[in-house]
Amino acid sequence: MSVAVRVIPCLDVDAGRVVKGVKFQNLRDAGDPVELARRYDAEGADELTFLDITASSGDRETTYDVVRRTAEQVFIPLTVGGGIRAVDDVDRLLRAGADKVSVNTAAIARPEFLQEAAHRFGSQCIVLSVDARRVTGDTTTESGYEVTTHGGRKGTGIDVIEWARRGEELGVGEILLNSMDADGTKNGFDLEMLRQVRAAVSVPVIASGGAGALEHFAPAVDSGADAVLAASVFHFGDLKISEVKDALRASGHPVR
């Protein structure tokens, strides 16, 4: 029996409010995270992902407070990411009510971070968040994709496939693969990148970036995604979670 595909709304949070832009630019307000989380829980979301996209030190306390209030309202797994710099930050977020913590920049700066966190809290709690884009200019990688930081604005020259493999070796339980080229465009997921990462790792892969229509979700699963994540199409009412699940079911993919 194949595992049910998870449908995950993503809350990009800035200073305690949900926002959405295109490629992390031109952000517009999309509401209160606690209210949106409650709505998605009621609508049948399988999990929630909560990303603090500015994560400056001044907003840290806001984040813990919002995570606590969100966790009290929902009964589905909550993944939180953004601004995590030390293993103790993971501990604080889990204590605030997160079920999993997603790590990006801290892992690039020091990959051992992933191993330490997975060892201390268990692989199932640690998600490697990868913001990737097609290489441009003088950069080359074997896969044609590189890992980026700072909301896709800074390239690292690290090959996405190698980085996903390394994350799995270091003990992460899941990979959140976000296409920075597709983010907010609503043109569909980057299927080629998904296929390459899926072929390289055995841990679950979450497809993120580009969802805009019901017909975009099944191809992502066909390309190897274990879960599909979307933000603006849910926040602004373009699509409902139940509609996405119906579309996946109609394409022959089991959903919860």
Coordinates of N, CA and C in Angstrom, one line a residue:
M1 N 0.9 -1.2 0.0 CA 0.0 0.0 0.0 C 0.9 1.2 0.0
S2 N 0.7 2.1 -1.0 CA 1.5 3.3 -1.0 C 1.1 4.3 0.1
V3 N 2.0 5.1 0.6 CA 1.7 6.0 1.6 C 0.9 7.2 1.1
A4 N -0.1 7.6 1.9 CA -1.0 8.7 1.5 C -0.1 10.0 1.3
V5 N -0.5 10.7 0.2 CA 0.2 12.0 0.0 C -0.3 13.0 1.0
R6 N 0.6 13.8 1.5 CA 0.2 14.8 2.5 C 0.0 16.2 1.7
V7 N -1.0 16.9 2.1 CA -1.3 18.2 1.6 C -1.0 19.2 2.7
I8 N -0.1 20.2 2.5 CA 0.4 21.0 3.5 C 0.3 22.5 3.2
P9 N -0.5 23.2 3.8 CA -0.5 24.7 3.7 C 0.8 25.3 4.4
C10 N 1.3 26.3 3.8 CA 2.5 26.9 4.4 C 2.2 28.4 4.8
L11 N 2.5 28.7 6.0 CA 2.3 30.1 6.5 C 3.6 30.7 6.5
D12 N 3.8 31.7 5.6 CA 5.1 32.5 5.7 C 4.8 33.7 6.6
V13 N 5.5 33.8 7.7 CA 5.1 34.7 8.7 C 6.2 35.8 8.9
D14 N 5.7 37.1 8.9 CA 6.6 38.2 9.1 C 6.1 39.1 10.2
A15 N 6.8 39.2 11.3 CA 6.4 40.0 12.4 C 5.0 39.6 12.9
G16 N 4.7 38.3 12.9 CA 3.5 37.8 13.5 C 2.3 37.8 12.6
R17 N 2.5 38.2 11.3 CA 1.4 38.1 10.3 C 1.8 37.2 9.1
V18 N 0.8 36.5 8.6 CA 1.1 35.7 7.4 C 1.2 36.6 6.2
V19 N 2.2 36.5 5.4 CA 2.4 37.3 4.2 C 2.7 36.4 3.0
K20 N 2.5 36.9 1.8 CA 2.8 36.1 0.6 C 3.3 37.1 -0.5
G21 N 4.4 36.7 -1.1 CA 4.9 37.5 -2.3 C 5.2 36.6 -3.4
V22 N 6.0 37.1 -4.3 CA 6.5 36.3 -5.4 C 8.1 36.3 -5.3
K23 N 8.6 35.1 -5.1 CA 10.0 34.9 -4.9 C 10.5 35.7 -3.7
F24 N 9.6 35.8 -2.7 CA 9.9 36.5 -1.4 C 10.0 38.0 -1.5
Q25 N 9.5 38.5 -2.6 CA 9.5 40.0 -2.8 C 8.0 40.5 -2.9
N26 N 7.8 41.8 -2.7 CA 6.5 42.4 -2.7 C 5.5 41.7 -1.9
L27 N 5.8 41.6 -0.6 CA 4.9 40.8 0.3 C 3.6 41.5 0.5
R28 N 2.5 40.7 0.6 CA 1.2 41.3 1.0 C 0.6 40.5 2.1
D29 N -0.2 41.2 2.9 CA -0.7 40.5 4.1 C -1.8 39.5 3.7
A30 N -1.7 38.3 4.4 CA -2.6 37.3 4.1 C -3.4 36.8 5.4
G31 N -3.2 37.6 6.5 CA -4.0 37.3 7.7 C -3.2 36.9 8.9
D32 N -4.0 36.5 9.9 CA -3.5 36.1 11.2 C -3.1 34.6 11.2
P33 N -1.9 34.2 11.6 CA -1.5 32.8 11.4 C -2.3 31.9 12.3
V34 N -2.8 32.3 13.5 CA -3.5 31.4 14.3 C -4.9 31.1 13.7
E35 N -5.5 32.1 13.1 CA -6.8 32.0 12.5 C -6.7 31.1 11.2
L36 N -5.7 31.4 10.4 CA -5.5 30.6 9.2 C -5.2 29.1 9.6
A37 N -4.4 28.9 10.6 CA -4.0 27.5 11.0 C -5.3 26.8 11.4
R38 N -6.1 27.5 12.2 CA -7.4 26.8 12.6 C -8.2 26.4 11.4
R39 N -8.3 27.4 10.5 CA -9.1 27.1 9.3 C -8.6 25.9 8.5
Y40 N -7.3 25.8 8.3 CA -6.7 24.7 7.6 C -6.9 23.4 8.3
D41 N -6.8 23.4 9.6 CA -7.0 22.2 10.4 C -8.4 21.7 10.1
A42 N -9.4 22.6 10.2 CA -10.8 22.3 10.0 C -11.0 21.8 8.5
E43 N -10.3 22.3 7.6 CA -10.5 22.0 6.2 C -9.8 20.7 5.8
G44 N -9.0 20.1 6.7 CA -8.5 18.8 6.4 C -7.0 18.8 6.0
A45 N -6.3 19.8 6.3 CA -4.8 19.8 6.0 C -4.2 18.7 6.8
D46 N -3.2 18.0 6.2 CA -2.5 16.9 6.9 C -1.4 17.4 7.9
E47 N -0.8 18.6 7.5 CA 0.2 19.2 8.4 C 0.2 20.7 8.1
L48 N 0.9 21.4 8.9 CA 1.1 22.8 8.6 C 2.6 23.2 8.7
T49 N 3.0 24.0 7.8 CA 4.4 24.5 7.8 C 4.4 26.0 8.1
F50 N 5.2 26.4 9.0 CA 5.2 27.8 9.5 C 6.6 28.3 9.3
L51 N 6.8 29.3 8.4 CA 8.2 29.8 8.2 C 8.2 31.2 8.5
D52 N 9.1 31.5 9.5 CA 9.4 32.9 9.9 C 10.4 33.5 8.8
I53 N 9.9 34.3 7.9 CA 10.7 34.6 6.7 C 11.6 35.8 7.0
T54 N 11.4 36.5 8.0 CA 12.3 37.6 8.3 C 13.3 37.2 9.5
A55 N 12.7 36.6 10.5 CA 13.5 35.9 11.5 C 14.6 36.8 12.0
S56 N 14.4 38.1 12.1 CA 15.5 38.9 12.8 C 15.4 38.6 14.3
S57 N 16.5 38.9 15.0 CA 16.5 38.6 16.4 C 15.4 39.3 17.1
G58 N 15.0 40.4 16.7 CA 13.9 41.2 17.4 C 12.6 40.5 17.3
D59 N 12.4 39.7 16.2 CA 11.1 39.0 16.1 C 11.0 37.6 16.7
R60 N 12.1 37.2 17.3 CA 12.2 35.9 17.8 C 11.0 35.6 18.8
E61 N 10.8 36.5 19.7 CA 9.8 36.2 20.8 C 8.4 36.2 20.1
T62 N 8.2 37.1 19.1 CA 6.9 37.0 18.4 C 6.7 35.6 17.9
T63 N 7.7 35.1 17.3 CA 7.6 33.7 16.7 C 7.2 32.7 17.7
Y64 N 7.9 32.6 18.8 CA 7.6 31.6 19.8 C 6.2 31.8 20.3
D65 N 5.7 33.0 20.5 CA 4.4 33.3 20.9 C 3.4 32.8 19.9
V66 N 3.6 33.1 18.6 CA 2.7 32.7 17.6 C 2.7 31.2 17.4
V67 N 3.9 30.5 17.6 CA 3.9 29.1 17.5 C 3.1 28.5 18.6
R68 N 3.3 29.0 19.8 CA 2.5 28.5 21.0 C 1.0 28.6 20.8
R69 N 0.6 29.8 20.3 CA -0.9 30.0 20.1 C -1.4 29.1 18.9
T70 N -0.6 28.9 17.9 CA -1.0 28.1 16.8 C -1.1 26.6 17.2
A71 N -0.1 26.2 18.0 CA -0.1 24.8 18.4 C -1.3 24.5 19.3
E72 N -1.7 25.4 20.1 CA -2.9 25.2 20.9 C -4.2 25.0 20.1
Q73 N -4.2 25.6 18.9 CA -5.4 25.6 18.1 C -5.5 24.4 17.1
V74 N -4.4 23.8 16.8 CA -4.5 22.8 15.8 C -4.0 21.4 16.3
F75 N -4.5 20.4 15.7 CA -4.3 19.0 16.1 C -3.5 18.2 15.0
I76 N -2.9 18.9 14.1 CA -2.1 18.3 13.1 C -0.7 18.7 13.3
P77 N 0.3 17.9 12.7 CA 1.7 18.2 12.9 C 2.1 19.6 12.4
L78 N 2.9 20.3 13.2 CA 3.3 21.7 12.9 C 4.8 21.7 12.7
T79 N 5.2 22.1 11.5 CA 6.7 22.3 11.3 C 7.0 23.7 11.3
V80 N 8.0 24.1 12.0 CA 8.4 25.5 12.1 C 9.8 25.7 11.6
G81 N 10.1 26.8 10.9 CA 11.4 27.1 10.4 C 11.6 28.6 10.3
G82 N 12.9 29.0 10.2 CA 13.3 30.4 10.1 C 14.0 30.9 11.3
G83 N 15.2 31.4 11.0 CA 16.0 32.0 12.1 C 16.6 31.1 13.1
I84 N 16.7 29.8 12.8 CA 17.3 28.8 13.7 C 18.8 28.8 13.6
R85 N 19.5 29.2 14.7 CA 20.9 29.3 14.6 C 21.7 28.3 15.5
A86 N 21.0 27.8 16.5 CA 21.6 26.9 17.4 C 20.7 25.7 17.8
V87 N 21.3 24.6 18.2 CA 20.5 23.5 18.6 C 19.5 23.8 19.7
D88 N 19.8 24.7 20.5 CA 18.9 25.2 21.6 C 17.6 25.8 21.0
D89 N 17.8 26.5 19.8 CA 16.6 27.1 19.2 C 15.6 26.0 18.8
V90 N 16.1 24.8 18.4 CA 15.3 23.7 18.0 C 14.5 23.3 19.3
D91 N 15.2 23.2 20.4 CA 14.6 22.8 21.6 C 13.5 23.7 22.0
R92 N 13.7 25.0 21.9 CA 12.7 26.0 22.3 C 11.5 25.9 21.4
L93 N 11.7 25.7 20.1 CA 10.5 25.6 19.2 C 9.7 24.3 19.5
L94 N 10.4 23.2 19.8 CA 9.7 22.0 20.1 C 8.9 22.2 21.4
R95 N 9.5 22.9 22.4 CA 8.8 23.1 23.6 C 7.6 24.1 23.4
A96 N 7.7 25.0 22.4 CA 6.7 25.9 22.2 C 5.5 25.3 21.5
G97 N 5.7 24.0 21.0 CA 4.6 23.3 20.4 C 4.8 22.8 19.0
A98 N 6.0 23.1 18.4 CA 6.3 22.6 17.1 C 6.5 21.1 17.2
D99 N 6.1 20.3 16.1 CA 6.4 18.9 16.1 C 7.7 18.6 15.3
K100 N 8.0 19.5 14.3 CA 9.2 19.3 13.6 C 9.8 20.7 13.4
V101 N 11.1 20.8 13.2 CA 11.8 22.0 13.0 C 12.5 22.0 11.6
S102 N 12.3 23.0 10.8 CA 13.0 23.0 9.5 C 14.2 24.0 9.5
V103 N 15.3 23.4 9.0 CA 16.6 24.1 9.1 C 17.1 24.4 7.8
N104 N 17.6 25.6 7.5 CA 18.1 26.0 6.2 C 19.5 26.6 6.4
T105 N 19.6 27.9 6.7 CA 20.9 28.6 6.7 C 21.9 28.0 7.7
A106 N 21.4 27.7 8.9 CA 22.3 27.2 9.9 C 23.0 25.9 9.4
A107 N 22.3 25.1 8.6 CA 22.9 23.8 8.1 C 23.9 24.1 7.1
I108 N 23.7 25.1 6.2 CA 24.6 25.5 5.2 C 25.9 26.0 5.9
A109 N 25.7 26.8 6.9 CA 26.9 27.4 7.6 C 27.7 26.3 8.3
R110 N 27.0 25.3 8.8 CA 27.7 24.2 9.6 C 26.8 22.9 9.5
P111 N 27.1 22.1 8.5 CA 26.3 20.9 8.3 C 26.2 20.0 9.5
E112 N 27.2 20.0 10.4 CA 27.1 19.1 11.6 C 25.9 19.4 12.5
F113 N 25.4 20.7 12.3 CA 24.2 21.1 13.0 C 23.1 20.1 12.9
L114 N 22.9 19.6 11.6 CA 21.9 18.6 11.4 C 22.0 17.3 12.1
Q115 N 23.3 16.9 12.2 CA 23.6 15.6 12.9 C 23.3 15.8 14.4
E116 N 23.8 16.9 14.9 CA 23.6 17.2 16.4 C 22.1 17.2 16.7
A117 N 21.4 18.0 15.9 CA 19.9 18.1 16.2 C 19.2 16.8 16.0
A118 N 19.5 16.0 15.0 CA 18.9 14.7 14.7 C 19.2 13.8 15.9
H119 N 20.4 13.8 16.3 CA 20.9 12.9 17.4 C 20.1 13.3 18.7
R120 N 20.0 14.6 19.0 CA 19.4 15.0 20.2 C 17.8 14.9 20.2
F121 N 17.2 15.2 19.1 CA 15.7 15.2 19.1 C 15.1 14.1 18.3
G122 N 15.9 13.4 17.5 CA 15.4 12.3 16.6 C 15.2 12.8 15.2
S123 N 15.5 12.0 14.2 CA 15.4 12.4 12.8 C 14.1 12.9 12.4
Q124 N 13.0 12.3 13.1 CA 11.6 12.6 12.7 C 11.3 14.1 12.9
C125 N 12.1 14.8 13.8 CA 11.9 16.2 14.1 C 12.6 17.1 13.2
I126 N 13.6 16.7 12.5 CA 14.4 17.6 11.7 C 14.2 17.5 10.2
V127 N 13.8 18.7 9.7 CA 13.5 18.8 8.3 C 14.6 19.7 7.7
L128 N 15.2 19.2 6.6 CA 16.2 20.1 5.9 C 15.4 20.9 4.8
S129 N 15.4 22.2 5.0 CA 14.7 23.1 4.0 C 15.8 23.5 3.0
V130 N 15.4 23.3 1.7 CA 16.4 23.6 0.6 C 15.7 24.6 -0.3
D131 N 16.3 25.8 -0.4 CA 15.8 26.8 -1.3 C 16.7 26.7 -2.5
A132 N 16.2 26.2 -3.6 CA 17.1 25.9 -4.8 C 16.6 26.6 -6.0
R133 N 17.6 26.9 -6.9 CA 17.3 27.5 -8.2 C 18.2 27.0 -9.3
R134 N 17.7 27.1 -10.5 CA 18.6 26.7 -11.6 C 19.8 27.6 -11.6
V135 N 21.0 27.0 -11.9 CA 22.2 27.9 -11.9 C 22.2 28.8 -13.1
T136 N 22.7 30.0 -12.7 CA 22.8 31.0 -13.8 C 24.2 31.6 -13.8
G137 N 24.6 32.3 -14.8 CA 25.9 33.0 -14.9 C 27.0 32.0 -15.0
D138 N 28.0 32.2 -14.2 CA 29.3 31.4 -14.2 C 29.2 30.2 -13.4
T139 N 28.1 30.1 -12.5 CA 28.1 28.9 -11.6 C 27.7 27.7 -12.4
T140 N 28.3 26.6 -12.1 CA 27.9 25.3 -12.7 C 27.8 24.2 -11.6
T141 N 26.8 23.4 -11.6 CA 26.7 22.2 -10.8 C 26.3 21.1 -11.6
E142 N 26.5 19.9 -11.2 CA 26.2 18.7 -12.0 C 24.7 18.6 -12.3
S143 N 23.9 18.9 -11.3 CA 22.5 18.8 -11.5 C 21.8 19.9 -12.3
G144 N 22.6 21.0 -12.4 CA 22.0 22.2 -13.0 C 21.2 23.1 -12.0
Y145 N 21.2 22.7 -10.7 CA 20.6 23.4 -9.6 C 21.5 23.7 -8.5
E146 N 21.4 24.9 -7.9 CA 22.2 25.2 -6.7 C 21.3 25.6 -5.5
V147 N 21.9 25.4 -4.3 CA 21.3 25.8 -3.1 C 21.5 27.3 -2.9
T148 N 20.5 28.0 -2.4 CA 20.6 29.4 -2.2 C 20.2 29.8 -0.7
T149 N 20.6 31.0 -0.3 CA 20.2 31.5 1.0 C 19.6 32.8 0.8
H150 N 19.1 33.4 1.9 CA 18.5 34.8 1.9 C 17.3 34.8 0.9
G151 N 16.4 33.9 1.1 CA 15.2 33.9 0.2 C 15.5 33.8 -1.2
G152 N 16.5 33.0 -1.6 CA 16.9 32.8 -3.0 C 17.7 33.9 -3.6
R153 N 18.1 34.9 -2.8 CA 18.9 36.0 -3.4 C 20.4 35.7 -3.5
K154 N 20.9 34.8 -2.6 CA 22.3 34.5 -2.7 C 22.6 33.0 -3.0
G155 N 23.4 32.8 -4.1 CA 23.7 31.5 -4.5 C 24.9 31.0 -3.6
T156 N 25.0 29.7 -3.4 CA 26.0 29.1 -2.6 C 27.0 28.3 -3.5
G157 N 26.6 27.9 -4.7 CA 27.4 27.0 -5.5 C 27.3 25.6 -5.1
I158 N 26.5 25.3 -4.1 CA 26.3 23.9 -3.6 C 25.3 23.2 -4.5
D159 N 25.6 22.0 -5.0 CA 24.7 21.3 -5.8 C 23.6 20.7 -5.0
V160 N 22.3 21.0 -5.4 CA 21.2 20.6 -4.7 C 21.1 19.1 -4.4
I161 N 21.5 18.3 -5.4 CA 21.5 16.8 -5.2 C 22.5 16.4 -4.1
E162 N 23.7 16.9 -4.2 CA 24.7 16.5 -3.2 C 24.3 17.0 -1.8
W163 N 23.6 18.2 -1.7 CA 23.2 18.7 -0.4 C 22.1 17.8 0.1
A164 N 21.2 17.4 -0.7 CA 20.1 16.5 -0.2 C 20.6 15.2 0.3
R165 N 21.6 14.7 -0.4 CA 22.2 13.4 0.0 C 22.9 13.6 1.3
R166 N 23.6 14.7 1.4 CA 24.4 15.0 2.7 C 23.4 15.1 3.8
G167 N 22.3 15.8 3.6 CA 21.3 16.0 4.7 C 20.8 14.6 5.2
E168 N 20.5 13.7 4.2 CA 20.1 12.4 4.6 C 21.2 11.6 5.4
E169 N 22.4 11.7 5.0 CA 23.5 11.1 5.7 C 23.6 11.6 7.1
L170 N 23.4 12.9 7.3 CA 23.5 13.5 8.6 C 22.3 13.3 9.5
G171 N 21.3 12.7 8.9 CA 20.2 12.2 9.8 C 18.9 13.0 9.7
V172 N 18.7 13.9 8.7 CA 17.4 14.5 8.6 C 16.3 13.5 8.2
G173 N 15.1 13.8 8.7 CA 14.0 12.9 8.5 C 13.2 13.2 7.2
E174 N 13.4 14.4 6.6 CA 12.6 14.8 5.5 C 13.3 16.0 4.9
I175 N 13.0 16.2 3.6 CA 13.5 17.4 2.8 C 12.4 18.2 2.3
L176 N 12.4 19.5 2.6 CA 11.5 20.4 2.1 C 12.2 21.1 0.9
L177 N 11.8 20.8 -0.3 CA 12.5 21.2 -1.5 C 11.7 22.4 -2.2
N178 N 12.2 23.6 -2.0 CA 11.5 24.8 -2.5 C 12.2 25.3 -3.7
S179 N 11.4 25.4 -4.8 CA 12.0 26.0 -6.0 C 11.8 27.5 -6.0
M180 N 13.0 28.2 -5.9 CA 12.9 29.7 -5.8 C 12.5 30.3 -7.2
D181 N 12.8 29.6 -8.3 CA 12.4 30.1 -9.6 C 10.9 30.1 -9.7
A182 N 10.2 29.1 -9.1 CA 8.8 28.9 -9.2 C 8.0 29.6 -8.1
D183 N 8.7 29.9 -7.0 CA 8.0 30.4 -5.8 C 7.0 31.6 -6.1
G184 N 5.7 31.4 -5.8 CA 4.7 32.4 -6.0 C 4.3 32.7 -7.4
T185 N 4.9 32.0 -8.4 CA 4.6 32.2 -9.8 C 3.2 31.6 -10.2
K186 N 2.9 30.5 -9.5 CA 1.7 29.7 -9.8 C 1.8 29.0 -11.2
N187 N 3.0 28.8 -11.6 CA 3.2 28.1 -12.9 C 3.4 26.6 -12.8
G188 N 3.3 26.1 -11.6 CA 3.6 24.6 -11.4 C 4.9 24.4 -10.7
F189 N 5.1 23.2 -10.1 CA 6.3 22.8 -9.4 C 7.4 22.5 -10.4
D190 N 8.7 22.6 -9.9 CA 9.8 22.3 -10.8 C 10.0 20.8 -10.8
L191 N 9.4 20.1 -11.8 CA 9.4 18.6 -11.8 C 10.7 18.0 -12.0
E192 N 11.5 18.7 -12.8 CA 12.9 18.1 -13.1 C 13.7 18.0 -11.8
M193 N 13.7 19.1 -11.1 CA 14.4 19.1 -9.8 C 13.9 18.1 -8.8
L194 N 12.6 18.0 -8.8 CA 12.0 16.9 -7.9 C 12.5 15.5 -8.3
R195 N 12.4 15.3 -9.6 CA 12.9 13.9 -10.0 C 14.3 13.6 -9.6
Q196 N 15.2 14.6 -9.8 CA 16.6 14.4 -9.5 C 16.8 14.2 -8.0
V197 N 16.1 15.0 -7.1 CA 16.3 14.8 -5.7 C 15.7 13.5 -5.2
R198 N 14.5 13.1 -5.8 CA 13.9 11.9 -5.4 C 14.8 10.7 -5.7
A199 N 15.5 10.7 -6.9 CA 16.4 9.6 -7.2 C 17.6 9.5 -6.3
A200 N 17.9 10.6 -5.6 CA 19.1 10.7 -4.8 C 18.9 10.3 -3.4
V201 N 17.7 10.4 -2.9 CA 17.5 10.2 -1.4 C 16.3 9.3 -1.2
S202 N 16.2 8.7 0.0 CA 15.1 7.8 0.3 C 14.2 8.4 1.4
V203 N 14.6 9.5 2.0 CA 13.7 10.2 3.0 C 12.6 10.9 2.2
P204 N 11.4 11.2 2.9 CA 10.3 11.9 2.2 C 10.8 13.3 1.7
V205 N 10.2 13.6 0.5 CA 10.5 14.9 -0.1 C 9.2 15.7 -0.2
I206 N 9.2 16.9 0.3 CA 8.0 17.8 0.2 C 8.3 18.8 -1.0
A207 N 7.3 18.8 -1.9 CA 7.5 19.7 -3.1 C 6.9 21.1 -2.7
S208 N 7.7 22.1 -3.0 CA 7.2 23.5 -2.6 C 7.6 24.5 -3.7
G209 N 6.8 25.5 -3.9 CA 7.1 26.5 -4.9 C 6.4 26.3 -6.2
G210 N 5.4 27.1 -6.5 CA 4.9 27.1 -7.9 C 3.4 26.6 -8.0
A211 N 2.8 26.1 -6.9 CA 1.5 25.6 -7.0 C 0.5 26.7 -7.4
G212 N -0.3 26.5 -8.5 CA -1.2 27.5 -8.9 C -2.5 27.0 -9.3
A213 N -2.6 25.7 -9.6 CA -3.8 25.1 -10.2 C -3.9 23.7 -9.7
L214 N -5.1 23.1 -9.7 CA -5.3 21.8 -9.3 C -4.5 20.8 -10.1
E215 N -4.3 21.1 -11.4 CA -3.5 20.1 -12.2 C -2.0 20.1 -11.9
H216 N -1.6 21.0 -11.1 CA -0.1 21.0 -10.8 C 0.3 20.0 -9.7
F217 N -0.7 19.5 -8.9 CA -0.3 18.7 -7.8 C 0.1 17.2 -8.1
A218 N -0.7 16.6 -8.9 CA -0.5 15.2 -9.3 C 0.9 15.0 -10.0
P219 N 1.3 15.9 -10.9 CA 2.6 15.7 -11.6 C 3.7 15.8 -10.6
A220 N 3.6 16.6 -9.5 CA 4.6 16.7 -8.5 C 4.8 15.3 -7.8
V221 N 3.6 14.7 -7.5 CA 3.7 13.4 -6.8 C 4.2 12.3 -7.8
D222 N 3.8 12.4 -9.1 CA 4.3 11.5 -10.1 C 5.9 11.7 -10.2
S223 N 6.4 12.9 -9.9 CA 7.8 13.1 -10.0 C 8.6 12.8 -8.7
G224 N 7.8 12.3 -7.7 CA 8.5 11.8 -6.5 C 8.2 12.5 -5.2
A225 N 7.3 13.5 -5.2 CA 7.0 14.1 -4.0 C 6.1 13.3 -3.1
D226 N 6.5 13.2 -1.8 CA 5.6 12.5 -0.8 C 4.6 13.4 -0.2
A227 N 4.8 14.7 -0.4 CA 3.9 15.7 0.1 C 3.9 16.9 -0.8
V228 N 2.8 17.7 -0.8 CA 2.8 18.9 -1.7 C 2.4 20.1 -0.8
L229 N 3.2 21.1 -0.9 CA 3.0 22.3 -0.1 C 2.6 23.5 -0.9
A230 N 1.7 24.3 -0.4 CA 1.3 25.5 -1.1 C 0.9 26.6 -0.1
A231 N 1.0 27.8 -0.6 CA 0.7 29.0 0.3 C -0.4 29.9 -0.2
S232 N -0.1 30.7 -1.2 CA -1.0 31.7 -1.6 C -2.3 31.2 -2.2
V233 N -2.3 30.1 -2.9 CA -3.5 29.5 -3.5 C -4.5 29.2 -2.4
F234 N -4.0 28.8 -1.2 CA -4.9 28.5 -0.1 C -5.3 29.8 0.7
H235 N -4.3 30.6 0.9 CA -4.6 31.8 1.7 C -5.6 32.7 1.1
F236 N -5.5 32.9 -0.2 CA -6.4 33.8 -0.9 C -7.6 33.1 -1.5
G237 N -7.8 31.9 -1.1 CA -9.1 31.2 -1.5 C -9.2 30.7 -2.9
D238 N -8.0 30.7 -3.7 CA -8.1 30.2 -5.1 C -8.4 28.7 -5.1
L239 N -7.8 27.9 -4.1 CA -8.0 26.5 -4.1 C -8.3 26.1 -2.6
K240 N -9.1 25.0 -2.5 CA -9.4 24.5 -1.2 C -8.6 23.2 -1.0
I241 N -8.2 22.8 0.2 CA -7.5 21.6 0.5 C -8.2 20.4 0.0
S242 N -9.5 20.4 0.2 CA -10.4 19.2 -0.2 C -10.3 19.1 -1.7
E243 N -10.2 20.2 -2.5 CA -10.2 20.1 -3.9 C -8.9 19.5 -4.4
V244 N -7.8 19.9 -3.7 CA -6.5 19.3 -4.0 C -6.5 17.8 -3.8
K245 N -7.1 17.4 -2.7 CA -7.1 16.0 -2.3 C -8.0 15.2 -3.4
D246 N -9.1 15.8 -3.8 CA -9.9 15.2 -4.8 C -9.2 15.0 -6.1
A247 N -8.4 16.1 -6.5 CA -7.6 16.0 -7.7 C -6.6 14.9 -7.7
L248 N -5.9 14.8 -6.5 CA -4.9 13.8 -6.3 C -5.5 12.4 -6.4
R249 N -6.6 12.3 -5.7 CA -7.4 11.0 -5.7 C -7.8 10.6 -7.1
A250 N -8.3 11.6 -7.9 CA -8.7 11.3 -9.2 C -7.5 10.9 -10.1
S251 N -6.3 11.3 -9.7 CA -5.1 10.9 -10.5 C -4.5 9.6 -10.0
G252 N -5.2 9.0 -9.1 CA -4.8 7.6 -8.6 C -3.8 7.7 -7.4
H253 N -3.7 8.8 -6.8 CA -2.8 9.0 -5.6 C -3.6 8.9 -4.3
P254 N -3.2 8.0 -3.4 CA -4.0 7.9 -2.1 C -3.7 9.2 -1.3
V255 N -4.8 9.7 -0.7 CA -4.7 10.8 0.3 C -5.4 10.4 1.5
R256 N -5.2 11.2 2.6 CA -5.8 10.9 3.9 C -7.2 11.4 3.9

